[in-house]
Coordinates of C-alpha atoms and ligand atoms in Angstrom, one line a residue:
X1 CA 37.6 45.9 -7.7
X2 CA 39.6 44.7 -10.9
X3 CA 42.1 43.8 -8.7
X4 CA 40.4 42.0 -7.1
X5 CA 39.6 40.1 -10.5
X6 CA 42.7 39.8 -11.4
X7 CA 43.7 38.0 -7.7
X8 CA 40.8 35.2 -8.2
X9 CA 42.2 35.0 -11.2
X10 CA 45.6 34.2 -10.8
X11 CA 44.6 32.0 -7.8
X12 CA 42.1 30.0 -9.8
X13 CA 45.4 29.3 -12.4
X14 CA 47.3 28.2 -9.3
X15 CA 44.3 26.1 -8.2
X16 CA 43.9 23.9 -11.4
X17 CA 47.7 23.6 -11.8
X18 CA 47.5 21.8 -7.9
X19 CA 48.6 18.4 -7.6
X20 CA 47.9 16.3 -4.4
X21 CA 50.3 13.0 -4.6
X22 CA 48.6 12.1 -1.6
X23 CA 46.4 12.3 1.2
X24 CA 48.5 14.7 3.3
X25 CA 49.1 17.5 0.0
X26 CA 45.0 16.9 -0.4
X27 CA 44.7 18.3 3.0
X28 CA 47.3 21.5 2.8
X29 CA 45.1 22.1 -0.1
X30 CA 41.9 22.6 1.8
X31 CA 43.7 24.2 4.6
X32 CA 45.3 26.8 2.0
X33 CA 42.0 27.6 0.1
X34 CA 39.5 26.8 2.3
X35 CA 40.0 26.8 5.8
X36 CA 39.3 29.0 8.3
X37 CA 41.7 31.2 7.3
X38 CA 41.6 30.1 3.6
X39 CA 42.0 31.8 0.6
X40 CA 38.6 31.8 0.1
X41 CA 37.6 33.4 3.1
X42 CA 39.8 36.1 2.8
X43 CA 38.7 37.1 -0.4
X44 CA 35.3 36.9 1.0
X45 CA 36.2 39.8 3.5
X46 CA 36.7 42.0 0.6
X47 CA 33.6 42.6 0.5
X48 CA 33.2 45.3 2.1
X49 CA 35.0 47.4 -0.4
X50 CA 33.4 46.4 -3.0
X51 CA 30.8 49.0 -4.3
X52 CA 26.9 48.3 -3.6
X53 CA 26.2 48.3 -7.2
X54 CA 28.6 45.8 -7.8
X55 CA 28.1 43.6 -4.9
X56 CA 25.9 41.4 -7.0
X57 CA 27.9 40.9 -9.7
X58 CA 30.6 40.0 -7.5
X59 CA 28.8 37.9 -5.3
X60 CA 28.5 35.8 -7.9
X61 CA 31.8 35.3 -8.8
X62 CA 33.1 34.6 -5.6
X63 CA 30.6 31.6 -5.4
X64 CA 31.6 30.5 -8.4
X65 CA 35.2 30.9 -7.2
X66 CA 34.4 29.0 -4.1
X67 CA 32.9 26.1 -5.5
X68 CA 35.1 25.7 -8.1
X69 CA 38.2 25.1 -5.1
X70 CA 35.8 22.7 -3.6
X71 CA 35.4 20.9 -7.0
X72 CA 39.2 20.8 -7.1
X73 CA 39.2 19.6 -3.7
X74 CA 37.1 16.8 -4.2
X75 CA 38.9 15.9 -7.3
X76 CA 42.5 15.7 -5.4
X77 CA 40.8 13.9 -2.5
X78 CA 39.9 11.3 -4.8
X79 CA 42.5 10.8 -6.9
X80 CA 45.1 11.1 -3.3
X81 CA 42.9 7.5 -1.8
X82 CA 43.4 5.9 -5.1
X83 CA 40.1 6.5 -6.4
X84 CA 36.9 5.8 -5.1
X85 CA 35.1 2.4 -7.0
X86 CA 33.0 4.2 -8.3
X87 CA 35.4 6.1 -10.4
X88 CA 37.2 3.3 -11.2
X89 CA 33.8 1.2 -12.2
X90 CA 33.8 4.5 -14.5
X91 CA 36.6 3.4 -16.0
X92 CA 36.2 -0.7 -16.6
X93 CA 33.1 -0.6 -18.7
X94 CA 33.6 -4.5 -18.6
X95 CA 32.5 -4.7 -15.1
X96 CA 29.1 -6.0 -13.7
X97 CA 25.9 -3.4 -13.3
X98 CA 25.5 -2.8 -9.2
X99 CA 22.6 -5.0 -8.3
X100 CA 19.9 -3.0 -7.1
X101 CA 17.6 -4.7 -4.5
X102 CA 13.7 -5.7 -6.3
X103 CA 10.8 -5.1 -4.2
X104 CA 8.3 -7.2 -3.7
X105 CA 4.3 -6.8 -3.5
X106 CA 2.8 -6.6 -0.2
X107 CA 1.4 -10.1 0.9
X108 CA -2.2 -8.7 1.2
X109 CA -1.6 -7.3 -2.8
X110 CA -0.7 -10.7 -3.3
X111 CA -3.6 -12.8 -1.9
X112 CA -6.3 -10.4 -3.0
X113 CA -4.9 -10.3 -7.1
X114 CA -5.2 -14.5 -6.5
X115 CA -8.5 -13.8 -4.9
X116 CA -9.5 -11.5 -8.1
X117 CA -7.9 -14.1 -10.8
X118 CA -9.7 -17.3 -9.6
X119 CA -13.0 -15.5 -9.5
X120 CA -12.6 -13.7 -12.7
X121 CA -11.7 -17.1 -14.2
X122 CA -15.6 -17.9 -12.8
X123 CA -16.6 -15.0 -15.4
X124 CA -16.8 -12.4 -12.3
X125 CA -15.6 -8.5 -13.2
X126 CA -14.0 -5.9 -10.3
X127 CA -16.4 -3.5 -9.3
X128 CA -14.5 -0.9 -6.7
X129 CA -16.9 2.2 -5.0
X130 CA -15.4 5.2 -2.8
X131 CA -14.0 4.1 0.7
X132 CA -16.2 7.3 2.2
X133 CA -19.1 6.6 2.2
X134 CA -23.0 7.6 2.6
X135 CA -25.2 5.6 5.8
X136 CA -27.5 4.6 2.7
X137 CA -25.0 2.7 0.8
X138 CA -22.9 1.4 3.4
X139 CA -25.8 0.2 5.9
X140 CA -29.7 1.3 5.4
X141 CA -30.1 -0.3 1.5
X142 CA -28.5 -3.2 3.3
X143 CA -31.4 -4.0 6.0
X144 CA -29.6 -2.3 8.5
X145 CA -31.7 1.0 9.5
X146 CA -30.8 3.0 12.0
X147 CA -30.8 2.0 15.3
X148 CA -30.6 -2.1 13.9
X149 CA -28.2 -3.7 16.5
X150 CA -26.1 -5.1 14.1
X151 CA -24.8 -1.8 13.5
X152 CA -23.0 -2.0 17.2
X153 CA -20.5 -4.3 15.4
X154 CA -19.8 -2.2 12.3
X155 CA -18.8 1.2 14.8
X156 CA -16.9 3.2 12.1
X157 CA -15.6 6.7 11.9
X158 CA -17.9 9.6 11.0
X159 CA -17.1 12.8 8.8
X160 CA -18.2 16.0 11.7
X161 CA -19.2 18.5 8.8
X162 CA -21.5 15.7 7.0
X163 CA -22.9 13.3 9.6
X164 CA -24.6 11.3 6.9
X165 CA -20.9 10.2 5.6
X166 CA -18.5 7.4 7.2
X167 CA -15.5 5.5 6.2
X168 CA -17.4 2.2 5.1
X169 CA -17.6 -0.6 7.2
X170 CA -17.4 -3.5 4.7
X171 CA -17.2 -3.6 0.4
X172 CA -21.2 -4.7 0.6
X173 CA -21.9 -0.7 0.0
X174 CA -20.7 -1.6 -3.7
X175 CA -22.8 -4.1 -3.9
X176 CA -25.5 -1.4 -3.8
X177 CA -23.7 0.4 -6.0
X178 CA -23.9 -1.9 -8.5
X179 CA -27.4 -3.1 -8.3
X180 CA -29.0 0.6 -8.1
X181 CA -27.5 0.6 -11.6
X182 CA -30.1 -1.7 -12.6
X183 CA -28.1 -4.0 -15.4
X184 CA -28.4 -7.6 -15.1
X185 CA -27.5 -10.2 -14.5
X186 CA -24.9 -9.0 -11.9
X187 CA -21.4 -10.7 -11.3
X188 CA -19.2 -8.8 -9.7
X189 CA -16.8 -9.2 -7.0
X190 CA -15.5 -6.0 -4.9
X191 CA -12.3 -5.7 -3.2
X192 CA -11.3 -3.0 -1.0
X193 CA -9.9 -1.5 2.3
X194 CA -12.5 -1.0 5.1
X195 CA -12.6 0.4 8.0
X196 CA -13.6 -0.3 11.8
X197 CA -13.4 1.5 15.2
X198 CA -11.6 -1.1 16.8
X199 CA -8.6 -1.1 19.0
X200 CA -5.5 -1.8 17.1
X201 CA -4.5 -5.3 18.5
X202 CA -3.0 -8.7 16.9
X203 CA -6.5 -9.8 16.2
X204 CA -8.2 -6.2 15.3
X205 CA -7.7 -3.1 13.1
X206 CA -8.9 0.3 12.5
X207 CA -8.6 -0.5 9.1
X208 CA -8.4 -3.9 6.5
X209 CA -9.5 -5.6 3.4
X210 CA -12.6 -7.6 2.1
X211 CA -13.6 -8.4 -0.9
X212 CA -17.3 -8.8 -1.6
X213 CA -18.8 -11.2 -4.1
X214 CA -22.2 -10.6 -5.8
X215 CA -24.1 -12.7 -8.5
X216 CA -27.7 -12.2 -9.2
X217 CA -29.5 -13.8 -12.4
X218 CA -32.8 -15.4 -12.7
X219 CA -32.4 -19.0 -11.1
X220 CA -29.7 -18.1 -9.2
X221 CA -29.7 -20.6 -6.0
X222 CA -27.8 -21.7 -3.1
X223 CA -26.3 -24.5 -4.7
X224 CA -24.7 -22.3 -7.1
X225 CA -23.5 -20.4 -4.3
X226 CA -22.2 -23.1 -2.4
X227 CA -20.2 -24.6 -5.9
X228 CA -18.8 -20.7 -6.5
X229 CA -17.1 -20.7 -2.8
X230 CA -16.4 -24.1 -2.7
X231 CA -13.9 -23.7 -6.0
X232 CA -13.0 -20.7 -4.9
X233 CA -11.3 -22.3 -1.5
X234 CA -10.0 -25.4 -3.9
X235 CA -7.8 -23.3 -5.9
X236 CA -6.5 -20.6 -3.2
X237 CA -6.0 -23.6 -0.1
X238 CA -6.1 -26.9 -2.5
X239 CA -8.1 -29.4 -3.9
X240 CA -8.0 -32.0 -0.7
X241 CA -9.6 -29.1 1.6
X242 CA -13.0 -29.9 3.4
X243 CA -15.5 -26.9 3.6
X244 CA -19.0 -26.7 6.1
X245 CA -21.5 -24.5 5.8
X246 CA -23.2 -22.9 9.6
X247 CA -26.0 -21.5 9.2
X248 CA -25.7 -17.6 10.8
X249 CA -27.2 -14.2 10.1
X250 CA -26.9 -10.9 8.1
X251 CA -29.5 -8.1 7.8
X252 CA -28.2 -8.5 3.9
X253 CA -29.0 -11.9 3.4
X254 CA -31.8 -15.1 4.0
X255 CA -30.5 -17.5 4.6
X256 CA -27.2 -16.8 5.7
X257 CA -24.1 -19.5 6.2
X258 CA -20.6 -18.8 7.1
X259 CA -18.3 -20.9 5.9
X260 CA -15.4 -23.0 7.2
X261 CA -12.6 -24.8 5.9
X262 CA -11.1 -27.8 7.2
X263 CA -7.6 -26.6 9.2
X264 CA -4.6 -25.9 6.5
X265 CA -2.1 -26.4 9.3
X266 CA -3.2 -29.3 11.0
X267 CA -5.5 -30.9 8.3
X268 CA -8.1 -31.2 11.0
X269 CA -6.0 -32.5 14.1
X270 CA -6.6 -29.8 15.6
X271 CA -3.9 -26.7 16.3
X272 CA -3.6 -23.4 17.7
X273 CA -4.6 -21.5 13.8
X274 CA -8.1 -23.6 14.5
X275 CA -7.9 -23.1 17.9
X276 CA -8.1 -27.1 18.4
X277 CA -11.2 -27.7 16.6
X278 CA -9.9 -28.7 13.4
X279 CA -11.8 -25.7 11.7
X280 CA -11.3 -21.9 10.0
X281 CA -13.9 -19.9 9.6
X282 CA -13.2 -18.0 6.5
X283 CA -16.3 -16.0 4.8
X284 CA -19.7 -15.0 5.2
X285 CA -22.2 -15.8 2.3
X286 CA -26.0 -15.9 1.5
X287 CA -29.3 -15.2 -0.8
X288 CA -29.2 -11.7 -1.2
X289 CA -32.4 -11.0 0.9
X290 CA -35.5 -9.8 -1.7
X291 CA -36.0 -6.5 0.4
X292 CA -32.1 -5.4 -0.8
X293 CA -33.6 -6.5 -4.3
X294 CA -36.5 -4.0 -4.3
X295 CA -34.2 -0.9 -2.5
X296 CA -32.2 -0.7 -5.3
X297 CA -35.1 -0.9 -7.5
X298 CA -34.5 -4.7 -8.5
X299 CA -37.8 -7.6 -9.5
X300 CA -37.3 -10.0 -6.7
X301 CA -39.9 -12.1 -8.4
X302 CA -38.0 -12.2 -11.2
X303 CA -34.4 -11.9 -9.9
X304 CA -32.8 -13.9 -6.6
X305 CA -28.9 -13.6 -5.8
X306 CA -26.0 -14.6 -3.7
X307 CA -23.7 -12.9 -2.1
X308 CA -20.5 -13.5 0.0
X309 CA -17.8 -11.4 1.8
X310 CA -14.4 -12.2 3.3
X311 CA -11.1 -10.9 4.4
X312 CA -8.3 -10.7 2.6
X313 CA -5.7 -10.5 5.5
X314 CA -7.3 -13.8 7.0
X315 CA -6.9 -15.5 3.9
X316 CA -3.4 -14.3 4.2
X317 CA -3.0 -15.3 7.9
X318 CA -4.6 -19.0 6.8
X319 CA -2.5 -19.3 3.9
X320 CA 0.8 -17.5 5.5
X321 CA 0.5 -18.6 8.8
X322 CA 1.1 -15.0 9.8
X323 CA -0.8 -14.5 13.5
X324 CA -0.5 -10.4 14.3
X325 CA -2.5 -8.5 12.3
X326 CA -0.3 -5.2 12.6
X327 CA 2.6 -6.7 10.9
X328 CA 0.5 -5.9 7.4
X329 CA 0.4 -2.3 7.9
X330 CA 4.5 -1.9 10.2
X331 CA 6.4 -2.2 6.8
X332 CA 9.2 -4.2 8.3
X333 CA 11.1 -5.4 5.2
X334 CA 12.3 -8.6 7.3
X335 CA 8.5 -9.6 6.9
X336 CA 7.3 -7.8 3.8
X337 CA 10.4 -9.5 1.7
X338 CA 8.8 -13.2 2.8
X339 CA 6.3 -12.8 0.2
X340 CA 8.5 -12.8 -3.0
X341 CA 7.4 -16.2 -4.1
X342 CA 4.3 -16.3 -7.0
X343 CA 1.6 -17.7 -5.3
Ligands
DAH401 N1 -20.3 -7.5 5.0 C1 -20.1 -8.6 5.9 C2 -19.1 -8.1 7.0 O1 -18.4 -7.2 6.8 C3 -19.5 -9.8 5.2 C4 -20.5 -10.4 4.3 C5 -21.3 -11.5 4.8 C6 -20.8 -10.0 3.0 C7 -22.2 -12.1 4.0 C8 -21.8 -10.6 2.3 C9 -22.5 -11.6 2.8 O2 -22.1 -10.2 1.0 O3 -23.4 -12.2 2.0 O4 -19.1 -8.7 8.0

């Protein structure tokens, strides 16, 4: 056993007085310690006659022995190529940092912190709920009971051990959030990821983003709806966009609109984004209905509201041009690095 000391040793003397000139003396270097039928091996066969109360202890220091003829090796690899740039960067502290690539946010994170920053500039706050949800918050507060048919369209996914919970459907369940707290006025807007049971396709997802507006004040009316959205699409598409209202309908609201813009691409020509009729539909808006008022405990004598929701990844297809949904969620750095530029 202290021979065997005394051999590591002397070998790990010879070791650190090696020098490799080149490439070739590198290489008889690693063939004499620690090849196959290395130095290091043999040594290793010894084991065996080393006694098991010791075989710890010198376990040990053979590993130690071991890596320090790899350290070696390394060091006469590098220094036999001429030495890699790194170490030589080492050496010239006058030389340039390496550029590291910067990463960029993710278009959607783009268009919804616009979205947020012209309405909070309206005097809105961010109000965010829980993406699981409860059927009362997500659709029976909302005028949609169970067994309403405009349910059919908002088929989500459902928790087995609670059936009462779901992934929501849309950011209107924070709406009710809000209100059941009961502090007015009310002017929030919501943004979030939803979720759908849809087939994943170029024009549907199991999952995306909305973000919900809500004001509700005494006086509130559909004029002051109409201004809100109508700035709102001035400063995200620009000030020489057209807007129309069509009247349509949500269990949440009376009346109900959805709103259009006048075509971004075309101007109104007409094009495939508009589908040739010079018009994008962009968000769906109303008076919050009185019932919605009164289930979260809310005077609708006293109070009336509007509300509006819309996408955040077709705001990002109008304003990007981008027409397959599933290239938000495939991380491809060819399209995710597009998006650099402030907007
Ligand atoms: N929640 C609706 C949806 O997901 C969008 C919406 C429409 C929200 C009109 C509203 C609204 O607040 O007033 O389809």
């Amino acid at each position: 056993m202290e021979e065997l000391l005394q051999k590591i040793e002397l070998y790990k003397q010879e070791i650190e007085a090696y020098k490799a000139a080149d490439a070739e003396s590198a290489e008889e270097f690693r063939i004499k310690y620690l090849g196959t039928k290395g130095l290091v091996k043999s040594i290793m066969g010894e084991m065996k006659q080393v006694p098991g109360d010791r075989k710890k202890e010198f376990g040990q220091i053979l590993n130690d022995f071991k890596q320090f003829a790899e350290n070696k090796y390394e060091l006469l690899k590098t220094a036999s190529d001429g030495g890699t740039t790194e170490v030589k960067n080492l050496k010239d502290y006058s030389l340039p940092g390496d550029q590291l690539p910067l990463g960029s946010r993710h278009p959607l994170s783009l268009v919804r912190n616009r979205i947020v920053s012209i309405f909070q500039r309206l005097g809105f706050s961010v109000a965010e709920g829980p993406e699981i949800e409860d059927d009362w918050h997500n659709f029976t507060a909302l005028n949609l009971p169970e067994n309403h048919p405009a349910r059919d369209m908002q088929d989500t996914f459902y928790i087995n051990q609670k059936p009462d919970w779901l992934l929501r459907t849309h950011t209107s369940s924070v709406q009710v959030r809000e209100m059941e707290k009961g502090q007015l006025p009310i002017r929030i807007i919501c943004p979030g990821r939803v979720y759908r049971n849809e087939t994943i396709s170029a024009r549907a997802h199991c999952f995306f983003h909305q973000v919900e507006g809500l004001y509700i004040d005494e006086n509130v009316s559909f004029a002051d709806l109409k201004q809100t959205v109508y700035f709102f699409v001035q400063e995200m598409f620009g000030k020489e966009v057209r807007v129309r209202f069509r009247p349509s309908y949500f269990p949440f609201t009376e009346p109900s609109a959805e709103m259009d813009i006048s075509c971004t691409i075309c101007g109104g020509d007409g094009c495939q984004l508009c589908k040739h009729s010079g018009w994008v539909e962009i968000l769906g808006c109303g008076m919050v209905h009185p019932q919605l008022l009164e289930n979260c405990g809310i005077n609708s004598n006293k109070y009336t509201g509007f509300a509006f929701g819309m996408g955040v990844e077709r705001i990002t297809q109008i304003k990007y041009n981008v027409n397959d949904l599933r290239m938000y969620s495939q991380n491809d750095v060819r399209f995710l690095k597009q998006f650099t530029a402030g907007i």
